[in-house]
PDB file of C-alpha atoms in Angstrom:
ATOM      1  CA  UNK A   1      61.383 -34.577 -36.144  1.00 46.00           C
ATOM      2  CA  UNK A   2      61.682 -37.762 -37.177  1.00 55.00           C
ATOM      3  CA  UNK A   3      61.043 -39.170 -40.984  1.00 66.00           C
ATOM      4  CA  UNK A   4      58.586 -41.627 -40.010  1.00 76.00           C
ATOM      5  CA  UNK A   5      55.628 -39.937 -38.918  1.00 70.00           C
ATOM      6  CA  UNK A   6      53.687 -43.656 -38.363  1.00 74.00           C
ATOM      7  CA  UNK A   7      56.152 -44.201 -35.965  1.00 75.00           C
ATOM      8  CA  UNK A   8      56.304 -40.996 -33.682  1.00 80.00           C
ATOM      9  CA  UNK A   9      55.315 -41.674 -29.833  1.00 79.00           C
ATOM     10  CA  UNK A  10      55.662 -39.484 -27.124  1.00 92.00           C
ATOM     11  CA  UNK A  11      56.038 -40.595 -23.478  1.00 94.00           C
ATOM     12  CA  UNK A  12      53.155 -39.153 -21.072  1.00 92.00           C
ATOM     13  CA  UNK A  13      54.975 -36.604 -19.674  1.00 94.00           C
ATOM     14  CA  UNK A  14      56.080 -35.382 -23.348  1.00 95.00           C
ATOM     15  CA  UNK A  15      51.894 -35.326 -24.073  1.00 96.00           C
ATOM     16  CA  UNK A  16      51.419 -33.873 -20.616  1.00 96.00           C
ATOM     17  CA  UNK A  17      53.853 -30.559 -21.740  1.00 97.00           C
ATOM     18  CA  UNK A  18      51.120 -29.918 -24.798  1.00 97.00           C
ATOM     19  CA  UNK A  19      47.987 -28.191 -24.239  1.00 98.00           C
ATOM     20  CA  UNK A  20      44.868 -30.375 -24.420  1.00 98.00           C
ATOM     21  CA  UNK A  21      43.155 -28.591 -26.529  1.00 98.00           C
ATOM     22  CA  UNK A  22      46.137 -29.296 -29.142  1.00 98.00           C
ATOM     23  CA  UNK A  23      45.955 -33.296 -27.811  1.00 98.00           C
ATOM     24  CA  UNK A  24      42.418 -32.879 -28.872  1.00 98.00           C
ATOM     25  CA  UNK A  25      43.225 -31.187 -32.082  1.00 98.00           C
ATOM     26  CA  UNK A  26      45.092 -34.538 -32.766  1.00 98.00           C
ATOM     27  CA  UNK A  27      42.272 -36.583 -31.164  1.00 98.00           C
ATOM     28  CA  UNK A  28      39.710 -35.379 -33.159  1.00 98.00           C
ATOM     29  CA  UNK A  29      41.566 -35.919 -37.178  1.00 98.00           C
ATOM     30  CA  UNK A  30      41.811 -39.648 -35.242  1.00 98.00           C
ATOM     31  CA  UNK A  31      38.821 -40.262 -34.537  1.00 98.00           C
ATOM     32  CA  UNK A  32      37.336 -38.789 -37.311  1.00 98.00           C
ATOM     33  CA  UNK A  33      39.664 -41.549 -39.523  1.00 98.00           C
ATOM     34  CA  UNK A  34      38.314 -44.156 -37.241  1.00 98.00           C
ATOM     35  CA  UNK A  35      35.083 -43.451 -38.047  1.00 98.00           C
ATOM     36  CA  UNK A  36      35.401 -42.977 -41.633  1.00 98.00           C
ATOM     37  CA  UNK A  37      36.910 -45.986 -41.871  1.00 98.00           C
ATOM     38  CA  UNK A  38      34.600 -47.932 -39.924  1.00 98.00           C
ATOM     39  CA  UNK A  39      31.927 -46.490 -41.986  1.00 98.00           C
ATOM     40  CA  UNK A  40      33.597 -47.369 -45.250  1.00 98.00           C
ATOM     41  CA  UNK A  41      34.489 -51.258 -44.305  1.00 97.00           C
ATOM     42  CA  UNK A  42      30.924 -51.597 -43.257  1.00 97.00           C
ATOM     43  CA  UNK A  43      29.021 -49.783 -45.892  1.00 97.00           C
ATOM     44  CA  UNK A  44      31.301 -50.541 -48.718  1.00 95.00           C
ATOM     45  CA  UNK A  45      28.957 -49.586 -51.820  1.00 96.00           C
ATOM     46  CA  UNK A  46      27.347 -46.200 -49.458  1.00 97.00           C
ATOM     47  CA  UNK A  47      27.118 -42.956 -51.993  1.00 98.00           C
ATOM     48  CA  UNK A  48      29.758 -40.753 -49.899  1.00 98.00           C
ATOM     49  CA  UNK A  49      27.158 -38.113 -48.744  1.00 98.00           C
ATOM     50  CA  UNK A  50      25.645 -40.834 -46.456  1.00 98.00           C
ATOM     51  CA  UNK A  51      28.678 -42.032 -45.481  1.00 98.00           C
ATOM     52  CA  UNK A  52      29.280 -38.461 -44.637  1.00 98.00           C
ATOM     53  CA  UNK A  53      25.681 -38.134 -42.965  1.00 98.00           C
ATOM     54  CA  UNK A  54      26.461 -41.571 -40.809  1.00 98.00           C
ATOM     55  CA  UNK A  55      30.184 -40.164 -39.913  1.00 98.00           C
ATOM     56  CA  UNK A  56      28.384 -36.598 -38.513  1.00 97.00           C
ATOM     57  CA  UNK A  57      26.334 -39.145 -35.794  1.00 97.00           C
ATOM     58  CA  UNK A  58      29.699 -40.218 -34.698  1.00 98.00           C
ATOM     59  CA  UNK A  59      31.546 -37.203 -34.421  1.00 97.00           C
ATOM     60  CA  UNK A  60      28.814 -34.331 -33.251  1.00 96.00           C
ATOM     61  CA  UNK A  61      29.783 -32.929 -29.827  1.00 95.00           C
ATOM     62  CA  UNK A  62      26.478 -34.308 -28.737  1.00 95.00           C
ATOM     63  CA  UNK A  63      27.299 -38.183 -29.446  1.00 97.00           C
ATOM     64  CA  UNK A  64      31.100 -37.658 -28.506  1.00 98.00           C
ATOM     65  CA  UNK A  65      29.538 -36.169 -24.840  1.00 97.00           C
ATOM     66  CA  UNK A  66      27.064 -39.447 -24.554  1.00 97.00           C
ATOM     67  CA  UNK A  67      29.955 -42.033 -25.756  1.00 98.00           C
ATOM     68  CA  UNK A  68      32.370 -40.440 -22.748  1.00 98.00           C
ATOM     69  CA  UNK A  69      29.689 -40.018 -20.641  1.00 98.00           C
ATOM     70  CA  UNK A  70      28.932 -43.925 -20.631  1.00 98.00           C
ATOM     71  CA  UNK A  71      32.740 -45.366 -21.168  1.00 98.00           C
ATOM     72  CA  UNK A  72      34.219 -42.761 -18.287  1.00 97.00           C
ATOM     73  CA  UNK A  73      34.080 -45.218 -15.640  1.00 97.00           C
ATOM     74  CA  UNK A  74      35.861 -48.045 -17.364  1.00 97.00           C
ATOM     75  CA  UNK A  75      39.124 -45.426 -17.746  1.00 98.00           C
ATOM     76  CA  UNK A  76      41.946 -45.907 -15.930  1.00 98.00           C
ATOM     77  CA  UNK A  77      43.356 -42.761 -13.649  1.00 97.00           C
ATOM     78  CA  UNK A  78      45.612 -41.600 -16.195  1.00 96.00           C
ATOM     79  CA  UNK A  79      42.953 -41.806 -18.885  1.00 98.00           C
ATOM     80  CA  UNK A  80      40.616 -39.900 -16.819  1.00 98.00           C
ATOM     81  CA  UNK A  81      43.235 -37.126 -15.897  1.00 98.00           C
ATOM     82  CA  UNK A  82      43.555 -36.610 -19.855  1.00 98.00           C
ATOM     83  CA  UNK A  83      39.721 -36.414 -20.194  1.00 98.00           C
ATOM     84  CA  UNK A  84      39.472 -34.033 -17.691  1.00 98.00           C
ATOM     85  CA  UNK A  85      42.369 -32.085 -18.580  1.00 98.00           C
ATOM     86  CA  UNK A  86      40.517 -31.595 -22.271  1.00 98.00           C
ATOM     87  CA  UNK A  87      36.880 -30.993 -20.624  1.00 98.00           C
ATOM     88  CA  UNK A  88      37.900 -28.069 -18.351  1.00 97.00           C
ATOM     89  CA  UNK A  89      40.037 -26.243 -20.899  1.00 97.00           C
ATOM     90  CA  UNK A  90      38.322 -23.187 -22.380  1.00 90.00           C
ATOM     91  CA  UNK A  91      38.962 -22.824 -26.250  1.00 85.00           C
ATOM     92  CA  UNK A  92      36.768 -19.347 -26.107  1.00 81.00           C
ATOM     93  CA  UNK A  93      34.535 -20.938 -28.817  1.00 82.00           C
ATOM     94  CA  UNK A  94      31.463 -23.252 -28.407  1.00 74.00           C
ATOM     95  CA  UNK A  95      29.972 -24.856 -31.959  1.00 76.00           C
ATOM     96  CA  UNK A  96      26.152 -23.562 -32.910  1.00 79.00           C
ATOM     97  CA  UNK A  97      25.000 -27.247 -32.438  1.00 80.00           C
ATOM     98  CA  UNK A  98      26.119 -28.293 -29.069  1.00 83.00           C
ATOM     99  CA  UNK A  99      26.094 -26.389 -25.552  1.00 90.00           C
ATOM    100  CA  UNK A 100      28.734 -25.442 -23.490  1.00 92.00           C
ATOM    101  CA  UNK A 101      28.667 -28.688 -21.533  1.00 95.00           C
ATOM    102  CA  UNK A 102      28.163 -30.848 -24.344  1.00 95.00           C
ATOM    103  CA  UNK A 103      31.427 -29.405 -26.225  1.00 96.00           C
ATOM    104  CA  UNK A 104      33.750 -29.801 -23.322  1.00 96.00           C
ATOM    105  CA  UNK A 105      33.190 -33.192 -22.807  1.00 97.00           C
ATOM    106  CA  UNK A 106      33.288 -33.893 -26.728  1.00 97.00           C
ATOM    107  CA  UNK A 107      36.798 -31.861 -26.210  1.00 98.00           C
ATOM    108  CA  UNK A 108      37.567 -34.228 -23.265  1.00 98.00           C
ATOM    109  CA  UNK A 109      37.221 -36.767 -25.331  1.00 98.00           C
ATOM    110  CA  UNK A 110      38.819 -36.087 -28.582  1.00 98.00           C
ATOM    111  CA  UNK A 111      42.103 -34.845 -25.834  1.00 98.00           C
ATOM    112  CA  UNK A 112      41.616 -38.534 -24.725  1.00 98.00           C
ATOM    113  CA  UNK A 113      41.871 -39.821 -28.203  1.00 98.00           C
ATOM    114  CA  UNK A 114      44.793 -37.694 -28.723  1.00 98.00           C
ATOM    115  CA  UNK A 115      46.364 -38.703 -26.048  1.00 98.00           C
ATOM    116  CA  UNK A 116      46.076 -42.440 -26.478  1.00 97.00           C
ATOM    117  CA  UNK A 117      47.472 -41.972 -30.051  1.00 96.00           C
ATOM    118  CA  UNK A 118      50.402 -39.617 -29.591  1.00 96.00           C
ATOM    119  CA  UNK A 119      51.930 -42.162 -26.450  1.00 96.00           C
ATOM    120  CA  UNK A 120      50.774 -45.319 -29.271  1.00 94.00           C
ATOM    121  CA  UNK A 121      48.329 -47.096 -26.811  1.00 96.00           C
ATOM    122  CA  UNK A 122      47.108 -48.992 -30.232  1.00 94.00           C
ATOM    123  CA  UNK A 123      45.434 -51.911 -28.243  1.00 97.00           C
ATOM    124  CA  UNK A 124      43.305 -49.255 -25.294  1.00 98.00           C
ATOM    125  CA  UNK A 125      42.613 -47.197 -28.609  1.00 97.00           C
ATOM    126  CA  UNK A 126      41.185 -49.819 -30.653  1.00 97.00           C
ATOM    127  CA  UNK A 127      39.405 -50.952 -27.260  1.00 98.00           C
ATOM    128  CA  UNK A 128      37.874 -47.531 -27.221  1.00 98.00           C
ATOM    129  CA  UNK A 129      36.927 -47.371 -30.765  1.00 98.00           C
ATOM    130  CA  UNK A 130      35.160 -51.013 -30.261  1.00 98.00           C
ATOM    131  CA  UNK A 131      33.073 -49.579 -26.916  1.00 98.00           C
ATOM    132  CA  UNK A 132      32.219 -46.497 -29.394  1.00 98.00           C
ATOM    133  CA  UNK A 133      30.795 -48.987 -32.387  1.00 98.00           C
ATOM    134  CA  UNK A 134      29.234 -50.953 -29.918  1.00 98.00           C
ATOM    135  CA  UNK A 135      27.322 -48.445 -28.648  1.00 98.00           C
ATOM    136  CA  UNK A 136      25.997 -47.194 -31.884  1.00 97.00           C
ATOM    137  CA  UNK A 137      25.179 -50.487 -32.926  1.00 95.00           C
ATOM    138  CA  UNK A 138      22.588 -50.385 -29.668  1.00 97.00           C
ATOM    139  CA  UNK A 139      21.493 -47.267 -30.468  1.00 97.00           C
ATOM    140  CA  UNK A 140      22.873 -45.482 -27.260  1.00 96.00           C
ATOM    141  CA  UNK A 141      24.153 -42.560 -29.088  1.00 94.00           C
TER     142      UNK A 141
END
């Protein structure tokens, strides 16, 4: 393993070896930083239990499952592969809040995520972060 852990990328076929629901486990502790961030730069003077409340309409498997649901035809073919690869995996577990569809495409998703950070596709990442604040700016999730 290598000392700098900013600096670790893995080659698609490295990523590819892992299970997606581990590329998800990644995915989602990324997003989830996105989104805190986001939140903080916007709402820079927000008590931290809203920031927390407006960080849980991000990251619910509901509003991951819309954001994918709208963005999935503007992926390429190896995006989509990933995203599929995470939605059909069975993790044995579904969350009390979301259904069984609902989580699986919030897991394809967050595998998408992972997989987009772990190979260090920072400009398609920060394109998909941008589509995702868009979108909640209009309301559409």
């Amino acid at each position: 393993m290598k000392n700098d852990l900013f600096n670790i990328k893995w080659d698609d076929n490295s990523v590819r070896q892992i299970s997606p629901l581990t590329v998800a486990f990644v995915g989602d502790a990324v997003y989830e930083t996105f989104v805190r961030v986001y939140l903080v730069d916007k709402h820079r003077n927000m008590h931290v239990h809203n920031l927390h409340v407006e960080a849980v309409k991000f990251v619910k498997a509901h509003s991951q499952s819309e954001i994918i649901k709208k963005l999935e035809t503007k992926l390429s073919e190896e995006e989509l592969y990933f995203f599929k690869r995470g939605r059909n995996a069975k993790s044995g577990t579904v969350p009390k809040n979301a259904d069984v569809q609902e989580y699986r495409f919030a897991t394809g998703f967050e595998t998408l995520v992972g997989f987009l950070y772990l190979t260090g596709r920072w400009d398609r990442l920060n394109l998909l972060f941008k589509s995702v604040t868009d979108l909640r700016e209009r309301g559409e999730f």
